[in-house]
Short mmCIF file of C-alpha atoms in Angstrom, two decimals:
data_model
loop_
_atom_site.label_atom_id
_atom_site.label_comp_id
_atom_site.label_asym_id
_atom_site.label_seq_id
_atom_site.Cartn_x
_atom_site.Cartn_y
_atom_site.Cartn_z
CA MET A 21 -27.98 -23.23 -18.22
CA SER A 22 -31.65 -22.73 -17.50
CA GLN A 23 -32.75 -21.08 -13.72
CA SER A 24 -33.73 -23.73 -10.63
CA PRO A 25 -36.40 -22.34 -9.14
CA HIS A 26 -35.12 -21.71 -5.89
CA MET A 27 -33.00 -19.07 -7.52
CA SER A 28 -35.94 -17.51 -9.42
CA LEU A 29 -37.26 -16.76 -6.25
CA ALA A 30 -35.31 -14.04 -5.21
CA ASN A 31 -36.69 -11.94 -8.51
CA ALA A 32 -39.30 -10.24 -6.72
CA ILE A 33 -42.64 -12.26 -6.35
CA VAL A 34 -44.96 -9.22 -5.45
CA ALA A 35 -48.83 -10.33 -4.14
CA GLY A 36 -51.56 -8.52 -2.26
CA VAL A 37 -49.66 -5.31 -3.60
CA ASN A 38 -52.39 -2.52 -4.86
CA ASN A 39 -50.46 0.50 -5.39
CA ASP A 40 -48.82 0.00 -8.98
CA ASN A 41 -45.97 1.92 -7.45
CA ASN A 42 -44.36 -0.32 -4.69
CA VAL A 43 -44.50 -3.57 -7.17
CA LYS A 44 -42.13 -1.73 -8.90
CA ASN A 45 -39.87 0.01 -6.43
CA VAL A 46 -39.94 -3.66 -5.06
CA ASN A 47 -38.91 -5.28 -8.67
CA GLU A 48 -36.30 -2.62 -9.25
CA ARG A 49 -34.29 -3.29 -6.28
CA LEU A 50 -34.78 -6.74 -5.99
CA ARG A 51 -32.79 -8.17 -9.27
CA ALA A 52 -30.11 -10.71 -7.74
CA PRO A 53 -30.43 -14.28 -7.29
CA ILE A 54 -30.62 -15.22 -3.77
CA GLY A 55 -26.83 -16.44 -2.52
CA LYS A 56 -27.14 -17.66 0.50
CA VAL A 57 -29.59 -17.21 3.55
CA VAL A 58 -28.87 -16.03 6.54
CA CYS A 59 -30.69 -17.08 9.95
CA VAL A 60 -30.49 -15.59 13.09
CA GLY A 61 -30.74 -17.95 16.01
CA ARG A 62 -32.08 -17.23 19.88
CA ASN A 63 -33.08 -12.98 18.57
CA TYR A 64 -36.18 -13.71 20.65
CA ALA A 65 -35.73 -14.08 24.46
CA GLU A 66 -38.95 -16.52 25.23
CA HIS A 67 -37.99 -18.82 22.22
CA ALA A 68 -34.57 -19.43 23.48
CA ARG A 69 -35.93 -20.38 26.72
CA GLU A 70 -38.76 -22.42 25.30
CA LEU A 71 -36.22 -24.55 23.82
CA GLY A 72 -34.10 -24.18 26.97
CA ASN A 73 -31.21 -22.40 25.77
CA GLU A 74 -29.03 -19.45 27.03
CA ILE A 75 -30.13 -15.93 25.74
CA PRO A 76 -27.38 -14.87 23.80
CA LYS A 77 -25.21 -11.69 24.30
CA SER A 78 -24.66 -11.23 20.27
CA PRO A 79 -26.33 -12.79 17.24
CA ILE A 80 -26.11 -16.70 16.91
CA LEU A 81 -25.55 -17.05 12.73
CA PHE A 82 -25.80 -20.12 10.48
CA MET A 83 -26.71 -20.13 7.36
CA LYS A 84 -28.73 -22.11 4.38
CA PRO A 85 -28.37 -22.58 1.22
CA ALA A 86 -30.64 -21.73 -1.77
CA SER A 87 -31.39 -25.02 -2.82
CA SER A 88 -33.33 -24.82 0.48
CA VAL A 89 -35.53 -22.50 -0.48
CA VAL A 90 -39.32 -23.32 -1.67
CA SER A 91 -41.96 -20.47 -2.41
CA ALA A 92 -44.67 -20.09 0.17
CA HIS A 93 -47.19 -20.79 -2.74
CA ASN A 94 -46.66 -24.08 -2.97
CA ASP A 95 -47.10 -27.54 -0.27
CA ILE A 96 -44.51 -27.51 2.17
CA ILE A 97 -43.34 -31.25 2.19
CA ARG A 98 -41.77 -32.68 4.97
CA PRO A 99 -38.77 -34.86 4.89
CA ASN A 100 -40.23 -38.77 5.78
CA PRO A 101 -40.94 -38.60 9.48
CA ALA A 102 -39.98 -42.22 9.93
CA LEU A 103 -36.29 -41.75 8.94
CA TYR A 104 -35.73 -38.13 9.78
CA GLY A 105 -37.80 -37.36 12.97
CA ASP A 106 -40.78 -34.29 13.83
CA THR A 107 -40.13 -31.38 11.04
CA HIS A 108 -40.30 -28.09 13.25
CA TYR A 109 -41.52 -24.90 12.18
CA GLU A 110 -40.44 -21.38 12.73
CA ALA A 111 -42.08 -18.51 11.79
CA GLU A 112 -39.98 -15.58 10.88
CA LEU A 113 -39.56 -11.65 9.25
CA CYS A 114 -37.42 -11.90 6.59
CA ILE A 115 -35.53 -9.58 4.39
CA GLN A 116 -33.66 -9.72 1.05
CA LEU A 117 -30.85 -6.87 0.55
CA ALA A 118 -30.53 -5.32 -2.62
CA ALA A 119 -27.15 -3.79 -2.35
CA ASP A 120 -23.82 -5.48 -0.82
CA LEU A 121 -23.15 -5.08 2.57
CA SER A 122 -19.45 -5.41 4.24
CA ALA A 123 -18.52 -3.77 7.59
CA ALA A 124 -21.64 -1.91 7.27
CA THR A 125 -22.86 1.33 9.34
CA ILE A 126 -26.42 0.80 10.57
CA GLU A 127 -27.43 3.66 8.32
CA GLN A 128 -25.69 1.78 5.35
CA ALA A 129 -27.84 -1.21 6.37
CA LYS A 130 -31.14 0.86 6.25
CA GLN A 131 -30.30 2.01 2.68
CA ALA A 132 -29.62 -1.86 1.59
CA ILE A 133 -32.49 -3.69 2.44
CA GLY A 134 -34.79 -4.07 -0.87
CA GLY A 135 -37.72 -6.31 0.17
CA VAL A 136 -39.69 -7.89 3.33
CA THR A 137 -41.58 -10.93 3.82
CA LEU A 138 -42.39 -13.77 6.20
CA GLY A 139 -40.76 -17.07 6.39
CA LEU A 140 -40.99 -20.30 7.96
CA ASP A 141 -37.33 -21.89 8.65
CA LEU A 142 -38.40 -25.55 9.28
CA THR A 143 -36.05 -27.71 11.58
CA LEU A 144 -35.56 -31.38 11.81
CA ARG A 145 -35.88 -31.09 15.91
CA ASP A 146 -34.77 -34.77 16.59
CA LEU A 147 -31.96 -34.60 14.48
CA GLN A 148 -30.87 -31.10 15.50
CA SER A 149 -30.86 -32.46 19.28
CA LYS A 150 -28.82 -35.47 18.13
CA LEU A 151 -26.34 -33.05 16.43
CA LYS A 152 -25.84 -31.01 18.78
CA GLU A 153 -25.03 -33.58 21.76
CA LYS A 154 -22.49 -34.98 19.82
CA GLY A 155 -20.93 -31.28 19.47
CA HIS A 156 -21.63 -31.36 15.31
CA PRO A 157 -23.31 -28.79 13.10
CA TRP A 158 -26.47 -28.11 12.18
CA GLU A 159 -26.73 -28.50 8.64
CA ARG A 160 -28.33 -31.82 8.07
CA ALA A 161 -30.89 -30.45 10.00
CA LYS A 162 -31.86 -26.97 8.54
CA CYS A 163 -30.41 -27.39 5.37
CA PHE A 164 -32.37 -30.23 3.32
CA ASP A 165 -34.23 -28.53 0.23
CA GLY A 166 -37.94 -27.05 1.64
CA ALA A 167 -36.18 -25.84 4.46
CA CYS A 168 -36.72 -22.31 3.91
CA VAL A 169 -40.33 -21.30 2.57
CA LEU A 170 -40.59 -17.37 1.87
CA ALA A 171 -43.80 -15.49 0.58
CA ASP A 172 -43.78 -12.83 -1.62
CA TRP A 173 -41.46 -9.70 -1.25
CA LEU A 174 -43.07 -6.49 -0.03
CA ASP A 175 -41.55 -2.77 -0.28
CA PRO A 176 -39.70 -2.05 2.72
CA GLN A 177 -40.92 1.36 2.78
CA VAL A 178 -44.45 0.18 4.40
CA PHE A 179 -43.01 -0.90 7.15
CA GLY A 180 -41.05 2.20 8.48
CA ASP A 181 -37.93 1.51 11.11
CA PHE A 182 -38.80 -1.78 11.48
CA SER A 183 -39.03 -0.63 14.87
CA HIS A 184 -42.76 -2.47 15.70
CA VAL A 185 -43.47 -5.11 12.80
CA GLU A 186 -46.59 -7.61 13.97
CA TYR A 187 -46.65 -10.97 12.22
CA GLN A 188 -48.39 -13.78 13.52
CA LEU A 189 -48.67 -17.62 12.06
CA TYR A 190 -51.73 -19.80 12.43
CA ILE A 191 -52.29 -23.41 11.92
CA ASN A 192 -55.34 -25.25 11.48
CA ASP A 193 -56.76 -21.61 12.30
CA GLU A 194 -54.77 -21.33 15.76
CA LEU A 195 -52.73 -18.63 16.60
CA LYS A 196 -49.10 -20.79 17.51
CA GLN A 197 -46.10 -17.70 16.72
CA ASN A 198 -47.07 -13.79 17.40
CA GLY A 199 -43.95 -12.11 16.20
CA ASP A 200 -43.31 -8.27 17.22
CA SER A 201 -39.80 -6.94 16.02
CA ALA A 202 -40.21 -4.82 18.80
CA LEU A 203 -39.45 -7.56 21.13
CA MET A 204 -35.98 -8.84 19.43
CA LEU A 205 -32.78 -8.75 21.03
CA PHE A 206 -31.02 -7.33 18.20
CA SER A 207 -33.02 -5.07 15.70
CA VAL A 208 -33.33 -5.65 11.91
CA TYR A 209 -30.59 -2.73 11.35
CA GLU A 210 -27.95 -4.37 13.85
CA LEU A 211 -28.74 -7.55 12.85
CA LEU A 212 -27.72 -6.59 9.01
CA ALA A 213 -24.50 -4.22 10.55
CA GLU A 214 -23.14 -6.77 12.95
CA ILE A 215 -23.51 -9.73 9.94
CA SER A 216 -21.77 -7.78 7.33
CA HIS A 217 -19.06 -7.44 10.27
CA ALA A 218 -18.93 -11.06 10.26
CA PHE A 219 -18.39 -12.04 6.80
CA SER A 220 -19.82 -9.80 3.61
CA LEU A 221 -23.51 -10.10 2.23
CA GLN A 222 -24.15 -9.90 -1.07
CA ALA A 223 -27.21 -8.32 -3.13
CA GLY A 224 -30.09 -10.88 -2.89
CA ASP A 225 -29.07 -12.22 -0.04
CA VAL A 226 -32.00 -13.06 2.78
CA ILE A 227 -32.17 -12.53 6.10
CA MET A 228 -34.58 -14.44 8.30
CA THR A 229 -34.22 -12.65 11.79
CA GLY A 230 -35.61 -15.16 14.44
CA THR A 231 -38.65 -16.18 15.96
CA PRO A 232 -40.42 -15.44 18.45
CA SER A 233 -41.54 -18.47 20.60
CA GLY A 234 -44.39 -21.04 19.71
CA VAL A 235 -42.55 -23.30 17.40
CA GLY A 236 -43.89 -27.22 17.52
CA ILE A 237 -44.27 -30.32 14.81
CA LEU A 238 -45.75 -29.89 11.66
CA GLN A 239 -48.24 -32.30 10.39
CA ALA A 240 -49.54 -33.60 7.22
CA GLY A 241 -52.90 -31.96 6.63
CA ASP A 242 -51.82 -28.90 8.59
CA ALA A 243 -52.97 -25.56 7.04
CA LEU A 244 -51.04 -22.58 7.66
CA THR A 245 -52.10 -18.82 7.85
CA PHE A 246 -49.21 -16.20 8.14
CA LYS A 247 -50.22 -12.94 8.59
CA LEU A 248 -48.29 -9.45 7.94
CA SER A 249 -49.17 -6.00 8.27
CA ASP A 250 -52.81 -6.62 5.83
CA HIS A 251 -50.82 -9.22 3.53
CA GLU A 252 -52.30 -13.18 4.16
CA TRP A 253 -50.28 -16.34 3.00
CA GLN A 254 -51.55 -20.08 3.13
CA VAL A 255 -49.71 -23.12 2.73
CA GLN A 256 -50.96 -26.66 3.34
CA VAL A 257 -48.45 -29.11 4.44
CA ARG A 258 -47.66 -32.93 3.21
#
């Protein structure tokens, strides 16, 4: 059976890494296909406030299927606004696991990280609001094809202990989101350990660690640039 395009993304797509050893390290660690994408809601206090939500006392978790994953090297195709309403962007620091985790310690979580990148959690906000009003799950607003945009996987060693990882999202050259892992309510390692106590994580799984404030609507023709450390990706919206 042929491998579907979204599943192949789990194999490290390494770009802009000049050190051949870094490329080798990431490729060696990331061998499993994406099984699931675990997303963390409201992990930045300011983002919770901008949407009028309470600041959580423990991580809010939801998932996207592997079929929602697309590469940042392709145009973003929004679901038809006339049918589904606005598509919102949410830029996030993303982790891919190189090892299984179950009821893990912080130290085990540290050792399991195989790759790091930036991603976009795309949300049909109008639909999500209607679903929330009815007390229904969010899958229809969060899990559509293309709802998880991932850039290239980078060597996690570049980012140290993840205590101060900065990243930005620009739209049409205007800064929209400015993220810093130091402002997370729950750190990267805490998230991995906490999630693994709620349900097992497997090699290849992706964790989207939450979005900072500044989320908004994507428009056709928008040019997006997201930056992580000294790496940069550009993508167009259709």
